[in-house]
Tab-separated table of C-alpha atoms and ligand atoms in Angstrom:
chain	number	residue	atom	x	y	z
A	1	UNK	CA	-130.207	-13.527	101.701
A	2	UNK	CA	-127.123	-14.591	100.460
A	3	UNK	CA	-124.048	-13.056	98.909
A	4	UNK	CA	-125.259	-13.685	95.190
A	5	UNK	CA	-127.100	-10.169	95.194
A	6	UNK	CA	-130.363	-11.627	94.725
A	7	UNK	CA	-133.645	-12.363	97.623
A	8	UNK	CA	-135.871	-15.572	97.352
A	9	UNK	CA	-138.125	-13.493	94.924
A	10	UNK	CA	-136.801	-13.463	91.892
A	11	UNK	CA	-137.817	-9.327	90.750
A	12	UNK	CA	-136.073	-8.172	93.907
A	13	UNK	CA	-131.957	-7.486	93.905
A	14	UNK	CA	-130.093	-6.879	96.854
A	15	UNK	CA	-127.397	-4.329	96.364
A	16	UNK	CA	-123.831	-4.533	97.713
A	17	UNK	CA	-122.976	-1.228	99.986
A	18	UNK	CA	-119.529	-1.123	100.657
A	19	UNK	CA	-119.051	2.405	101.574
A	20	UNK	CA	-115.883	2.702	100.623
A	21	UNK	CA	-116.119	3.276	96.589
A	22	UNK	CA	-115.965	5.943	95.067
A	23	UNK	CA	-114.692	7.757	91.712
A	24	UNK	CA	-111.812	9.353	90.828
A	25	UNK	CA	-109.646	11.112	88.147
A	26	UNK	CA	-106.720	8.753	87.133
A	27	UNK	CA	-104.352	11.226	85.227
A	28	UNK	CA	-104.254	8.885	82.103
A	29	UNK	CA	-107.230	6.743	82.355
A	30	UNK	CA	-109.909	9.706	82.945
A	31	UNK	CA	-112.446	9.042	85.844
A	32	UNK	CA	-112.120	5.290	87.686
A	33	UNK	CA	-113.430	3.396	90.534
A	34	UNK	CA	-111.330	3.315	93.627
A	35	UNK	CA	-111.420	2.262	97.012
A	36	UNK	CA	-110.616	3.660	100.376
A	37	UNK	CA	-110.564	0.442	102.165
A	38	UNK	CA	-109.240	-3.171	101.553
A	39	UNK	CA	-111.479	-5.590	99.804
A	40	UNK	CA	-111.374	-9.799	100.147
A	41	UNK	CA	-111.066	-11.826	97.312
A	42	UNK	CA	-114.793	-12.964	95.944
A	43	UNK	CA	-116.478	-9.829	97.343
A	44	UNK	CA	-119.230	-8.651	95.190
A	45	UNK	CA	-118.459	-5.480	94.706
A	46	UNK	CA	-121.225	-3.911	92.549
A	47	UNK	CA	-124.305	-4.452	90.481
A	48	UNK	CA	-125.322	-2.140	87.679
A	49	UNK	CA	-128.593	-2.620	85.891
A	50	UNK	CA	-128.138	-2.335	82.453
A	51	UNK	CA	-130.156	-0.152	79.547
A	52	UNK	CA	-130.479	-2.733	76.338
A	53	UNK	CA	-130.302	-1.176	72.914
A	54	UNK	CA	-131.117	-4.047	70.147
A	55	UNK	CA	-128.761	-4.939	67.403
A	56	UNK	CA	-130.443	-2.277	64.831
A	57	UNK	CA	-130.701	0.205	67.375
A	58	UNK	CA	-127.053	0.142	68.526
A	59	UNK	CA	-125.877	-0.223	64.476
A	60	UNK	CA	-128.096	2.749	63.291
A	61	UNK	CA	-127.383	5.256	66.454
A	62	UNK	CA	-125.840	4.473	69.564
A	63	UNK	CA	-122.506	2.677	67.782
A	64	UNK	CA	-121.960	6.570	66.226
A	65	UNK	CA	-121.887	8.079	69.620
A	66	UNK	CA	-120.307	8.030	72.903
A	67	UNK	CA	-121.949	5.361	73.966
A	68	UNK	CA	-119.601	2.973	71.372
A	69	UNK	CA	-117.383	3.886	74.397
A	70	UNK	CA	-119.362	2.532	77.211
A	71	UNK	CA	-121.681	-0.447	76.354
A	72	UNK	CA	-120.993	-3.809	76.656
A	73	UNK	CA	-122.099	-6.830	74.481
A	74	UNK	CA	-125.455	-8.167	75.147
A	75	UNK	CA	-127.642	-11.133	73.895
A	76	UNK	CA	-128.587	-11.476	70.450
A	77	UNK	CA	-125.910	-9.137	69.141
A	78	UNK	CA	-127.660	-5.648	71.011
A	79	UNK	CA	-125.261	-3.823	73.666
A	80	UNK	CA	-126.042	-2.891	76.901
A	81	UNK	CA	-124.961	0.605	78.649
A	82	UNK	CA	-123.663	-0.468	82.649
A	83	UNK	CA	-125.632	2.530	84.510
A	84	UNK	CA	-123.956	3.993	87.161
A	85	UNK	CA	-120.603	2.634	88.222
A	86	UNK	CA	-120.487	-0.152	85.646
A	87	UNK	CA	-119.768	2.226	83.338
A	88	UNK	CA	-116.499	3.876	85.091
A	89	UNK	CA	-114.607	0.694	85.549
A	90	UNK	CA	-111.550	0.797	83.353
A	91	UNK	CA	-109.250	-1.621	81.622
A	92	UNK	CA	-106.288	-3.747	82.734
A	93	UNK	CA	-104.703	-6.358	80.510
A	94	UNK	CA	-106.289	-10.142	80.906
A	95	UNK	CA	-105.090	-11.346	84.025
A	96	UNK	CA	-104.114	-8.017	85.572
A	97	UNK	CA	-107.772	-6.895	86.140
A	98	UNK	CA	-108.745	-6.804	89.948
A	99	UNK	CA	-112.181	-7.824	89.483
A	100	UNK	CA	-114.592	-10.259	87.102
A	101	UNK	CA	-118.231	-9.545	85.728
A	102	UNK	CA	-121.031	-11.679	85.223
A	103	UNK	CA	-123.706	-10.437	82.282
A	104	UNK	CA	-126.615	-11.622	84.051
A	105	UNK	CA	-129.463	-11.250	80.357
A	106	UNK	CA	-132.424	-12.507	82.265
A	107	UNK	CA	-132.522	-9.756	84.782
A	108	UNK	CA	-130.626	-7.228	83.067
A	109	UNK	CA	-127.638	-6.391	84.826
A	110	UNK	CA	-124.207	-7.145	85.386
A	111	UNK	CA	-122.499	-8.385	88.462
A	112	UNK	CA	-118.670	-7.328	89.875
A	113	UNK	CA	-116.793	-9.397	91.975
A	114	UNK	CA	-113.119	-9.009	93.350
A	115	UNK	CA	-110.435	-11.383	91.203
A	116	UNK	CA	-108.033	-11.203	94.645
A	117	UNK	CA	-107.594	-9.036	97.246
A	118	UNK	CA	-107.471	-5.187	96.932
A	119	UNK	CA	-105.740	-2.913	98.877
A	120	UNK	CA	-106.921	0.359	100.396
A	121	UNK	CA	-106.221	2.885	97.572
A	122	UNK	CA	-106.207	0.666	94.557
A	123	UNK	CA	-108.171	1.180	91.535
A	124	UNK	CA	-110.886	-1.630	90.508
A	125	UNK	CA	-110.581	-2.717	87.021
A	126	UNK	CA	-111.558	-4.589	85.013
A	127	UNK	CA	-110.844	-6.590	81.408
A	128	UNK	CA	-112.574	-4.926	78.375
A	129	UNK	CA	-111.296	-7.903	76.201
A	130	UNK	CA	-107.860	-8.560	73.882
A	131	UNK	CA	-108.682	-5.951	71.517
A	132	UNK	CA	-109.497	-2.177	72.815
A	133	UNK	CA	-109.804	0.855	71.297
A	134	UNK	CA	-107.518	3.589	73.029
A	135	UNK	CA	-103.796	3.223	73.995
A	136	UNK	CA	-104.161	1.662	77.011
A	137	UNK	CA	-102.235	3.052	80.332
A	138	UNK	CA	-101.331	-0.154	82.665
A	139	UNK	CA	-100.986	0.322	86.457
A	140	UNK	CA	-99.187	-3.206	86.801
A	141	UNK	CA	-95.505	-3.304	87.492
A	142	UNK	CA	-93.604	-5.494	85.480
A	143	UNK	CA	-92.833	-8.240	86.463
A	144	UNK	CA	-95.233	-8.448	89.260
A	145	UNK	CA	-97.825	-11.799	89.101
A	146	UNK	CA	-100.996	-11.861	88.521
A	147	UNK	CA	-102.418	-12.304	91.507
A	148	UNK	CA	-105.661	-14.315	89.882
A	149	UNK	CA	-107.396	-16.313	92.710
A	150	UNK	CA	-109.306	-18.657	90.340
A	151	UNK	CA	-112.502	-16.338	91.231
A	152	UNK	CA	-113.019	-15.416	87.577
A	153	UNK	CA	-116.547	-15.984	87.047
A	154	UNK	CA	-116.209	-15.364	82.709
A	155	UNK	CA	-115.910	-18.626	80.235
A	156	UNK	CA	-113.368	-18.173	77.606
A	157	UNK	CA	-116.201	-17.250	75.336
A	158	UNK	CA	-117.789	-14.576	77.160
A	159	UNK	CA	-114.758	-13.235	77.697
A	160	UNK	CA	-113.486	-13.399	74.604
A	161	UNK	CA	-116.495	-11.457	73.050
A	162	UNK	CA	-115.156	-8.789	75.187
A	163	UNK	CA	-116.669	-5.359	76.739
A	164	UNK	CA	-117.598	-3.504	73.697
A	165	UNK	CA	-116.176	-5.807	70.861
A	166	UNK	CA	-117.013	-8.912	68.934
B	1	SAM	C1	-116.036	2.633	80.086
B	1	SAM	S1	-115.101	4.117	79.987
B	1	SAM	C2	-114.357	4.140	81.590
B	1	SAM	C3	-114.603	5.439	82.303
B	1	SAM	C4	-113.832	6.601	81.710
B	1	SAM	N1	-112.473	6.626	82.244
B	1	SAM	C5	-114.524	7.926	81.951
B	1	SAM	O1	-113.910	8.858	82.498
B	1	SAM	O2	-115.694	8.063	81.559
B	1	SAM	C6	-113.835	3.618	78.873
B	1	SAM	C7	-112.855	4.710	78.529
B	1	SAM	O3	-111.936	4.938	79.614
B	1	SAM	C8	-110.614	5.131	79.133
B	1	SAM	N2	-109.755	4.027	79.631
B	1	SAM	C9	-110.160	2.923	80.285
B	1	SAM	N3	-109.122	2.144	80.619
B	1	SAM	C10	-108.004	2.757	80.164
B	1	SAM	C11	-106.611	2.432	80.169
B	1	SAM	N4	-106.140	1.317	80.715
B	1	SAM	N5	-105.745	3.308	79.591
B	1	SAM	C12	-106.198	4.460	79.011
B	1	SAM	N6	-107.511	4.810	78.962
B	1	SAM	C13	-108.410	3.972	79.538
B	1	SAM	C14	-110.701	5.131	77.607
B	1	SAM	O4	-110.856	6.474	77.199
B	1	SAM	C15	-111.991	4.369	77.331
B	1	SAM	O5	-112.612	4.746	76.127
């Protein structure tokens, strides 16, 4: 078993454990994912199997309810909602986000994987694309870099096609 959250057989996932997740109220952001203990650069931090709603679906119903909030794009123009903590990472700016995520369509989930180094305490967040709906609180200080290691698993193109948008 490697790393890459996945055994020899191909229906069986390995999930990360760290132990030291866990959710919290930021004051501006609402509920977040935080962690108690430092995390290395390339760490796979979570996986979150994914429920798929089909283009029509999605249009008709799930786009008019809370779930417009939640779901990510997915193949063929149908969203996906992250279950469990997938679904409580918020946003940072491009290149301020902590950690990276991988749509993996064929086995329908997404992977999470630390951009840099995180320190004990920090919130894990992630980029929900250039566009997003809500006036967006930043943690960042100004000034400070951007502490990218070059682990960012996205292309332009998935990234650009964003968390919710198009
Ligand atoms: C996928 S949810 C994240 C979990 C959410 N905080 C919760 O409590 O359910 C996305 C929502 O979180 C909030 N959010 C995420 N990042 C934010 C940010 N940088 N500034 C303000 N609100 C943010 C917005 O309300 C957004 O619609």
């Amino acid at each position: 078993m490697s790393g890459g959250g996945h055994d020899s057989a191909d229906d069986t996932i390995a999930l990360p454990a760290l132990g030291c997740l866990e959710l919290r109220v930021h004051p501006q952001r609402g509920r977040g994912v935080f962690t108690r203990k430092a995390i290395s650069s390339g760490t796979l931090v979570n996986i979150s199997p994914v429920l798929v709603f089909g283009r029509t679906e999605y249009a008709d119903h799930g786009r008019h309810t809370q779930l417009d909030h939640y779901t990510y794009c997915w193949k063929d123009s149908g969203y996906a909602l992250a279950l469990g903590l997938g679904s409580m990472f918020n946003h940072e700016g491009f290149g301020h986000e902590n950690v990276g995520f991988t749509r993996d369509m064929s086995r329908s989930l997404i992977r999470y994987t630390a951009l840099r180094d995180i320190g004990a305490g920090e919130e894990l967040c992630i980029c929900y694309g250039p566009n997003v709906w809500f006036d967006a609180v930043s943690d960042v200080q100004a000034g400070g870099s951007d502490g990218h290691s070059g682990a960012q698993e996205q292309s332009a193109d998935e990234f650009m096609r964003g968390f919710g948008l198009e």
